[in-house]
Amino acid sequence: MEAKIKEATKKFEELLRGQLERAEKMKENKDFTDYNALDKIVIGIVPGDGIGPIILREAERVLRFLLEDKVKSGKVELKNIDGLTIENRVAKLKSIPDDVMDKIKSCHVLLKGPTTTPSKGDGLPNLESANVTMRKELDLFANVRPVKVPEKNIDWTFFRENTEGSYAVGSKGINVTDDVAVDFCIATTEGCERIARAAFEFAKNNGKKRVSAVTKANIIKTTDGKFLDICKEVAKDYPDITLDSWYVDIMTANLINEDIRSSFEVFVLPNLYGDIITDEAAQIQGGVGTAGSSNIGKKYAMFEAIHGSAPRMIEEGIGEYANPSSIFKATEMLLRHIGFINEANKLDEALNKCIEIEKKVVVTGNKDGATTKEFADYVMQTVKAL
């Protein structure tokens, strides 16, 4: 027993030292990339696996269509990055192989397809999620997920902390004995402060008057308590914006409570709660296939669908019927992030018309609906008609 405790303690010490080093490194990055100052913006196209290559192929077509003039002039370069498949990651025994990471870092922003994460019992190596690795390696600390349902007066924007919490070291838990397993939850001052400030800055710049912090600080007192305390400190710099706090369990109920849910505007959440709550919110919007997601850091940014790689669809031979709405919305967010507002507005308007108003081409995820390509064609035809 003593030997097992000492072994677990040694692993914890290594983990702790790594997190202390990370906390110091975070303080070094001060300024965000100014895309207007770049001679050329490099957009990485990362297909992933499962349905990823299928929906990314169409998202790339839409992106090239919208940015045709800018690609021709050399202002924008689209760079295809292969190698983020589950097969290659397992073969290299790395969540993101080194050569793939080098290519990723040669880009300014990324449009990424879903990637499969090995789970307990599937016979694959215990690899960390490629998303988690990318978020940590590129310091993509803010996962921003908008959800809009105009007819229900819902306009929410979620700021999910992306590099800490229960996911920061999710693959480095310790089986101390056969009876006791321990995982870790991480919170740093810099990590909590920057996500809180990002949420309040968004609220200030977009005319929002309310930010809601979502934790379980009554039970997870140390890390969640730190997160909430720092949100309160940051809120003092924004006297025109109200901060309220909610526990994650009641917030899951609030989002389906039609009497109060439309009063919420901006949310700020630790990693795990943000993952869960934003999937619920996306379902209210129409399903996880309808929501895009941005992962923002100071130097890099990555945009993706919020759903997974859907291996079942590939196994059943219906991958070509995958709904690309989520990755198209991520594409719109990417365009907006790098300053191409006109193109982003066109895509946003076209998607709203195609999905909510006309519905001439409907993707169901099965052979009774349109293919991914047919829907992409519909979106581009709609953009042309605007």
Protein backbone atom coordinates (compact mmCIF):
# COMPACT_ATOMS: atom_id res chain seq x y z
CA MET A 1 0.00 0.00 0.00
CA GLU A 2 2.75 2.50 0.93
CA ALA A 3 4.57 1.78 -2.33
CA LYS A 4 1.42 2.49 -4.33
CA ILE A 5 0.85 5.77 -2.48
CA LYS A 6 4.44 6.84 -3.16
CA GLU A 7 4.11 5.96 -6.85
CA ALA A 8 0.85 7.95 -7.12
CA THR A 9 2.40 10.87 -5.24
CA LYS A 10 5.33 10.94 -7.67
CA LYS A 11 2.96 11.08 -10.64
CA PHE A 12 1.01 13.87 -8.98
CA GLU A 13 4.22 15.83 -8.39
CA GLU A 14 5.13 15.56 -12.09
CA LEU A 15 1.66 16.69 -13.09
CA LEU A 16 1.73 19.58 -10.63
CA ARG A 17 5.10 20.84 -11.86
CA GLY A 18 3.82 20.76 -15.43
CA GLN A 19 0.76 22.80 -14.51
CA LEU A 20 2.85 25.36 -12.62
CA GLU A 21 5.07 25.75 -15.70
CA ARG A 22 1.96 26.16 -17.87
CA ALA A 23 0.59 28.83 -15.55
CA GLU A 24 3.80 30.84 -15.94
CA LYS A 25 3.88 30.38 -19.71
CA MET A 26 0.33 31.71 -20.07
CA LYS A 27 1.48 35.07 -18.72
CA GLU A 28 3.93 35.50 -21.61
CA ASN A 29 1.31 35.83 -24.35
CA LYS A 30 -0.12 39.34 -24.28
CA ASP A 31 -1.41 40.42 -27.69
CA PHE A 32 -3.97 38.96 -30.10
CA THR A 33 -3.10 38.44 -33.77
CA ASP A 34 -4.01 41.45 -35.91
CA TYR A 35 -5.29 39.82 -39.11
CA ASN A 36 -5.58 43.16 -40.89
CA ALA A 37 -1.83 43.62 -40.54
CA LEU A 38 -0.98 40.29 -42.20
CA ASP A 39 0.12 40.22 -45.83
CA LYS A 40 -1.44 36.76 -46.15
CA ILE A 41 -3.83 34.86 -43.91
CA VAL A 42 -3.20 31.11 -43.92
CA ILE A 43 -6.27 28.99 -43.22
CA GLY A 44 -5.58 25.36 -42.38
CA ILE A 45 -8.16 22.79 -43.56
CA VAL A 46 -8.00 19.79 -41.19
CA PRO A 47 -10.44 17.01 -42.20
CA GLY A 48 -10.17 14.77 -39.13
CA ASP A 49 -11.84 11.36 -39.40
CA GLY A 50 -15.25 9.69 -39.53
CA ILE A 51 -17.58 12.13 -41.29
CA GLY A 52 -14.93 14.85 -40.90
CA PRO A 53 -13.45 14.58 -44.41
CA ILE A 54 -16.95 14.57 -45.92
CA ILE A 55 -18.24 17.72 -44.26
CA LEU A 56 -14.84 19.49 -44.50
CA ARG A 57 -14.71 18.88 -48.24
CA GLU A 58 -17.94 20.82 -48.64
CA ALA A 59 -16.97 23.49 -46.11
CA GLU A 60 -13.76 24.07 -48.08
CA ARG A 61 -15.79 24.42 -51.27
CA VAL A 62 -18.00 27.04 -49.62
CA LEU A 63 -14.98 28.85 -48.20
CA ARG A 64 -13.19 28.93 -51.57
CA PHE A 65 -16.39 30.16 -53.20
CA LEU A 66 -16.74 33.04 -50.75
CA LEU A 67 -13.05 33.96 -50.79
CA GLU A 68 -12.35 33.39 -54.48
CA ASP A 69 -11.03 36.90 -55.11
CA LYS A 70 -8.91 36.93 -51.95
CA VAL A 71 -7.36 33.54 -52.77
CA LYS A 72 -6.55 34.71 -56.30
CA SER A 73 -4.96 37.93 -55.02
CA GLY A 74 -2.83 36.04 -52.50
CA LYS A 75 -4.43 37.64 -49.45
CA VAL A 76 -5.68 34.20 -48.34
CA GLU A 77 -4.12 30.75 -48.64
CA LEU A 78 -6.01 27.56 -47.89
CA LYS A 79 -3.66 24.81 -46.74
CA ASN A 80 -4.82 21.17 -46.50
CA ILE A 81 -3.48 19.31 -43.47
CA ASP A 82 -3.83 15.53 -43.41
CA GLY A 83 -2.82 13.07 -40.71
CA LEU A 84 -5.31 13.78 -37.93
CA THR A 85 -7.14 10.48 -38.46
CA ILE A 86 -7.57 8.02 -35.61
CA GLU A 87 -5.54 5.47 -37.62
CA ASN A 88 -2.52 7.76 -37.92
CA ARG A 89 -2.74 8.94 -34.32
CA VAL A 90 -2.87 5.36 -33.06
CA ALA A 91 0.03 4.35 -35.33
CA LYS A 92 2.14 7.26 -34.00
CA LEU A 93 0.80 6.84 -30.44
CA LYS A 94 0.25 10.60 -30.24
CA SER A 95 -3.00 12.52 -30.03
CA ILE A 96 -1.54 14.89 -32.63
CA PRO A 97 1.59 13.58 -34.43
CA ASP A 98 4.54 15.99 -34.46
CA ASP A 99 4.53 16.53 -38.23
CA VAL A 100 0.82 17.33 -38.17
CA MET A 101 1.28 19.79 -35.31
CA ASP A 102 4.07 21.53 -37.21
CA LYS A 103 1.74 22.02 -40.19
CA ILE A 104 -1.02 23.28 -37.89
CA LYS A 105 1.32 25.86 -36.37
CA SER A 106 2.20 27.16 -39.84
CA CYS A 107 -1.38 28.47 -40.13
CA HIS A 108 -3.11 31.43 -38.54
CA VAL A 109 -6.56 29.88 -38.23
CA LEU A 110 -7.93 26.37 -38.70
CA LEU A 111 -11.18 24.91 -39.99
CA LYS A 112 -11.27 21.46 -38.42
CA GLY A 113 -13.43 18.39 -38.84
CA PRO A 114 -14.41 16.13 -35.95
CA THR A 115 -11.89 13.60 -34.65
CA THR A 116 -12.44 10.29 -32.87
CA THR A 117 -11.22 10.06 -29.27
CA PRO A 118 -10.38 6.59 -27.89
CA SER A 119 -12.53 5.62 -24.94
CA LYS A 120 -12.33 2.96 -22.26
CA GLY A 121 -13.09 -0.49 -23.61
CA ASP A 122 -12.71 0.19 -27.34
CA GLY A 123 -9.33 -1.52 -27.54
CA LEU A 124 -7.46 1.61 -28.64
CA PRO A 125 -4.50 3.21 -26.85
CA ASN A 126 -5.27 5.74 -24.11
CA LEU A 127 -4.68 8.80 -26.28
CA GLU A 128 -5.75 12.26 -25.22
CA SER A 129 -8.44 13.95 -27.30
CA ALA A 130 -6.91 15.67 -30.32
CA ASN A 131 -9.07 18.69 -29.52
CA VAL A 132 -7.79 18.88 -25.95
CA THR A 133 -4.20 18.58 -27.17
CA MET A 134 -4.71 21.27 -29.80
CA ARG A 135 -6.37 23.62 -27.34
CA LYS A 136 -3.50 23.24 -24.90
CA GLU A 137 -0.67 23.33 -27.45
CA LEU A 138 -2.06 26.40 -29.25
CA ASP A 139 -3.45 27.90 -26.02
CA LEU A 140 -6.96 28.17 -27.42
CA PHE A 141 -8.44 29.19 -24.12
CA ALA A 142 -11.90 30.41 -25.18
CA ASN A 143 -14.44 28.05 -26.72
CA VAL A 144 -17.17 30.37 -27.99
CA ARG A 145 -20.49 28.85 -29.00
CA PRO A 146 -23.44 30.98 -30.12
CA VAL A 147 -27.00 29.65 -30.10
CA LYS A 148 -29.89 31.56 -31.68
CA VAL A 149 -33.57 30.65 -31.95
CA PRO A 150 -35.27 33.92 -33.01
CA GLU A 151 -38.82 32.60 -32.80
CA LYS A 152 -38.20 31.68 -29.14
CA ASN A 153 -36.36 34.94 -28.38
CA ILE A 154 -33.16 33.00 -27.64
CA ASP A 155 -29.81 34.66 -28.35
CA TRP A 156 -27.10 33.04 -26.21
CA THR A 157 -23.32 33.15 -26.41
CA PHE A 158 -21.33 30.68 -24.31
CA PHE A 159 -17.72 31.28 -23.25
CA ARG A 160 -16.41 27.90 -22.19
CA GLU A 161 -12.92 27.81 -20.66
CA ASN A 162 -11.03 25.51 -22.96
CA THR A 163 -7.69 24.50 -21.45
CA GLU A 164 -8.27 23.76 -17.77
CA GLY A 165 -10.87 22.24 -15.49
CA SER A 166 -11.50 18.51 -15.54
CA TYR A 167 -10.22 18.18 -19.12
CA ALA A 168 -6.77 19.71 -18.62
CA VAL A 169 -5.18 16.43 -17.60
CA GLY A 170 -8.01 14.08 -18.45
CA SER A 171 -5.73 11.27 -19.63
CA LYS A 172 -3.37 11.52 -16.65
CA GLY A 173 -5.49 10.19 -13.85
CA ILE A 174 -4.02 7.65 -11.47
CA ASN A 175 -5.24 4.19 -10.53
CA VAL A 176 -3.73 4.25 -7.05
CA THR A 177 -4.94 0.72 -6.29
CA ASP A 178 -7.54 -1.59 -7.79
CA ASP A 179 -10.04 0.10 -5.46
CA VAL A 180 -9.14 3.78 -5.84
CA ALA A 181 -8.82 5.86 -9.01
CA VAL A 182 -8.13 9.61 -8.99
CA ASP A 183 -8.55 12.27 -11.67
CA PHE A 184 -7.62 15.94 -11.39
CA CYS A 185 -9.30 19.30 -11.96
CA ILE A 186 -7.12 22.35 -12.66
CA ALA A 187 -7.83 26.07 -12.23
CA THR A 188 -5.26 28.86 -12.60
CA THR A 189 -5.65 32.56 -11.91
CA GLU A 190 -4.64 33.51 -15.47
CA GLY A 191 -6.88 30.86 -17.00
CA CYS A 192 -9.95 31.96 -15.07
CA GLU A 193 -9.27 35.67 -15.50
CA ARG A 194 -8.84 35.63 -19.27
CA ILE A 195 -11.99 33.63 -20.01
CA ALA A 196 -14.03 35.83 -17.68
CA ARG A 197 -12.64 38.97 -19.32
CA ALA A 198 -13.33 37.57 -22.79
CA ALA A 199 -16.98 37.06 -21.84
CA PHE A 200 -17.34 40.55 -20.39
CA GLU A 201 -15.54 42.16 -23.34
CA PHE A 202 -17.92 40.39 -25.72
CA ALA A 203 -20.89 41.57 -23.66
CA LYS A 204 -19.61 45.16 -23.65
CA ASN A 205 -18.87 45.20 -27.38
CA ASN A 206 -22.20 43.66 -28.36
CA GLY A 207 -24.58 45.60 -26.16
CA LYS A 208 -25.25 42.76 -23.73
CA LYS A 209 -26.13 43.60 -20.15
CA ARG A 210 -25.88 40.24 -18.40
CA VAL A 211 -23.17 37.62 -17.90
CA SER A 212 -24.07 34.39 -16.11
CA ALA A 213 -21.31 32.36 -14.45
CA VAL A 214 -22.09 28.63 -14.23
CA THR A 215 -20.21 26.47 -11.69
CA LYS A 216 -20.73 23.94 -8.93
CA ALA A 217 -18.88 26.08 -6.42
CA ASN A 218 -21.07 24.92 -3.55
CA ILE A 219 -19.57 21.42 -3.88
CA ILE A 220 -16.35 21.79 -5.92
CA LYS A 221 -15.22 24.55 -3.62
CA THR A 222 -11.56 24.99 -4.55
CA THR A 223 -11.38 25.08 -8.36
CA ASP A 224 -14.98 26.10 -9.09
CA GLY A 225 -14.80 28.50 -6.16
CA LYS A 226 -11.68 30.11 -7.66
CA PHE A 227 -13.39 30.40 -11.04
CA LEU A 228 -16.41 32.14 -9.53
CA ASP A 229 -14.36 34.45 -7.31
CA ILE A 230 -12.31 35.65 -10.28
CA CYS A 231 -15.46 36.21 -12.36
CA LYS A 232 -16.68 38.47 -9.55
CA GLU A 233 -13.39 40.39 -9.52
CA VAL A 234 -13.44 40.87 -13.30
CA ALA A 235 -17.08 42.01 -13.14
CA LYS A 236 -16.00 45.04 -11.09
CA ASP A 237 -14.34 46.43 -14.24
CA TYR A 238 -17.69 46.35 -16.09
CA PRO A 239 -20.18 48.25 -13.91
CA ASP A 240 -22.78 48.44 -16.69
CA ILE A 241 -22.99 44.64 -16.93
CA THR A 242 -24.67 42.44 -14.34
CA LEU A 243 -22.98 39.22 -13.22
CA ASP A 244 -25.15 36.49 -11.78
CA SER A 245 -24.05 33.00 -10.78
CA TRP A 246 -25.81 29.66 -11.16
CA TYR A 247 -25.03 26.07 -10.34
CA VAL A 248 -24.70 23.88 -13.38
CA ASP A 249 -27.51 21.50 -12.43
CA ILE A 250 -30.13 24.24 -12.15
CA MET A 251 -28.82 25.90 -15.33
CA THR A 252 -29.55 22.72 -17.29
CA ALA A 253 -33.14 23.18 -16.13
CA ASN A 254 -33.14 26.93 -16.82
CA LEU A 255 -32.33 26.41 -20.49
CA ILE A 256 -35.56 24.51 -21.01
CA ASN A 257 -37.62 26.79 -18.76
CA GLU A 258 -39.53 28.92 -21.27
CA ASP A 259 -40.44 31.47 -18.58
CA ILE A 260 -36.87 32.63 -17.95
CA ARG A 261 -34.49 31.26 -20.59
CA SER A 262 -34.84 34.19 -23.01
CA SER A 263 -33.51 36.55 -20.32
CA PHE A 264 -30.03 34.97 -20.47
CA GLU A 265 -27.44 36.50 -22.80
CA VAL A 266 -23.80 35.60 -22.16
CA PHE A 267 -22.53 32.61 -20.18
CA VAL A 268 -19.06 31.90 -18.80
CA LEU A 269 -18.28 28.36 -17.67
CA PRO A 270 -15.45 25.99 -16.73
CA ASN A 271 -14.52 23.37 -19.31
CA LEU A 272 -16.66 20.36 -18.36
CA TYR A 273 -19.86 22.30 -17.67
CA GLY A 274 -19.41 24.29 -20.86
CA ASP A 275 -19.17 21.09 -22.88
CA ILE A 276 -22.41 19.72 -21.44
CA ILE A 277 -24.46 22.91 -21.37
CA THR A 278 -23.61 23.95 -24.93
CA ASP A 279 -24.73 20.58 -26.29
CA GLU A 280 -28.04 21.05 -24.50
CA ALA A 281 -28.32 24.56 -25.92
CA ALA A 282 -27.54 23.31 -29.41
CA GLN A 283 -30.29 20.71 -29.07
CA ILE A 284 -32.76 23.49 -28.29
CA GLN A 285 -31.59 25.23 -31.47
CA GLY A 286 -32.22 22.11 -33.54
CA GLY A 287 -29.51 19.60 -32.65
CA VAL A 288 -25.74 19.48 -32.30
CA GLY A 289 -25.53 19.32 -36.08
CA THR A 290 -26.76 22.92 -36.25
CA ALA A 291 -24.14 24.61 -34.05
CA GLY A 292 -20.68 25.88 -34.87
CA SER A 293 -17.87 26.48 -32.44
CA SER A 294 -14.80 28.70 -32.23
CA ASN A 295 -11.67 28.08 -30.18
CA ILE A 296 -9.86 31.37 -29.68
CA GLY A 297 -6.35 32.06 -28.45
CA LYS A 298 -4.14 35.10 -28.73
CA LYS A 299 -1.99 33.72 -31.57
CA TYR A 300 -4.14 30.97 -33.13
CA ALA A 301 -7.83 30.20 -33.59
CA MET A 302 -9.63 27.01 -34.57
CA PHE A 303 -13.21 26.60 -35.80
CA GLU A 304 -15.16 23.36 -35.82
CA ALA A 305 -18.51 21.62 -35.62
CA ILE A 306 -19.51 20.79 -32.07
CA HIS A 307 -20.56 17.22 -32.87
CA GLY A 308 -18.37 14.14 -33.03
CA SER A 309 -17.00 12.06 -35.89
CA ALA A 310 -20.13 9.86 -36.17
CA PRO A 311 -18.39 6.55 -36.90
CA ARG A 312 -21.81 4.88 -36.96
CA MET A 313 -22.70 6.79 -40.12
CA ILE A 314 -19.51 5.60 -41.80
CA GLU A 315 -20.13 2.00 -40.70
CA GLU A 316 -23.68 2.14 -42.09
CA GLY A 317 -22.54 3.66 -45.38
CA ILE A 318 -24.45 6.91 -44.96
CA GLY A 319 -21.56 9.28 -44.35
CA GLU A 320 -22.37 11.22 -47.53
CA TYR A 321 -25.68 12.21 -45.93
CA ALA A 322 -24.06 13.93 -42.92
CA ASN A 323 -25.44 17.35 -42.06
CA PRO A 324 -22.79 20.05 -42.72
CA SER A 325 -24.77 22.88 -41.07
CA SER A 326 -22.56 22.93 -37.99
CA ILE A 327 -19.29 23.18 -39.92
CA PHE A 328 -20.83 25.80 -42.23
CA LYS A 329 -21.71 27.89 -39.18
CA ALA A 330 -18.15 27.41 -37.94
CA THR A 331 -16.99 28.65 -41.35
CA GLU A 332 -19.10 31.79 -40.90
CA MET A 333 -17.52 32.34 -37.47
CA LEU A 334 -14.03 31.91 -38.97
CA LEU A 335 -14.73 34.50 -41.65
CA ARG A 336 -15.99 36.95 -39.06
CA HIS A 337 -12.98 36.34 -36.80
CA ILE A 338 -10.44 37.19 -39.50
CA GLY A 339 -12.29 40.32 -40.53
CA PHE A 340 -14.23 39.24 -43.62
CA ILE A 341 -17.53 40.53 -42.29
CA ASN A 342 -19.30 40.88 -45.64
CA GLU A 343 -18.61 37.27 -46.58
CA ALA A 344 -19.61 36.10 -43.09
CA ASN A 345 -22.90 38.00 -43.27
CA LYS A 346 -23.69 36.48 -46.68
CA LEU A 347 -23.09 32.96 -45.41
CA ASP A 348 -25.10 33.62 -42.25
CA GLU A 349 -28.03 34.97 -44.26
CA ALA A 350 -27.87 32.09 -46.72
CA LEU A 351 -27.78 29.47 -43.96
CA ASN A 352 -30.76 31.07 -42.23
CA LYS A 353 -32.72 31.07 -45.49
CA CYS A 354 -31.75 27.48 -46.35
CA ILE A 355 -32.28 25.98 -42.89
CA GLU A 356 -35.08 28.04 -41.36
CA ILE A 357 -37.09 29.65 -44.17
CA GLU A 358 -37.04 27.96 -47.60
CA LYS A 359 -35.98 24.42 -46.62
CA LYS A 360 -35.83 23.39 -50.28
CA VAL A 361 -32.98 20.95 -49.60
CA VAL A 362 -33.13 19.14 -46.26
CA VAL A 363 -30.41 16.96 -44.77
CA THR A 364 -31.71 14.30 -42.41
CA GLY A 365 -28.58 12.23 -41.83
CA ASN A 366 -30.14 9.34 -43.72
CA LYS A 367 -30.81 8.36 -47.31
CA ASP A 368 -34.28 9.91 -47.14
CA GLY A 369 -32.65 13.33 -47.14
CA ALA A 370 -30.20 15.30 -49.25
CA THR A 371 -26.48 14.58 -49.40
CA THR A 372 -23.84 16.81 -47.86
CA LYS A 373 -22.80 17.98 -51.33
CA GLU A 374 -26.38 18.75 -52.40
CA PHE A 375 -26.87 20.94 -49.37
CA ALA A 376 -23.56 22.75 -50.01
CA ASP A 377 -24.67 23.42 -53.59
CA TYR A 378 -27.96 24.82 -52.24
CA VAL A 379 -26.14 27.14 -49.84
CA MET A 380 -23.82 28.49 -52.55
CA GLN A 381 -26.72 29.01 -54.97
CA THR A 382 -28.49 30.95 -52.22
CA VAL A 383 -25.44 33.13 -51.61
CA LYS A 384 -25.32 33.96 -55.34
CA ALA A 385 -28.97 35.01 -55.27
CA LEU A 386 -28.57 37.40 -52.34
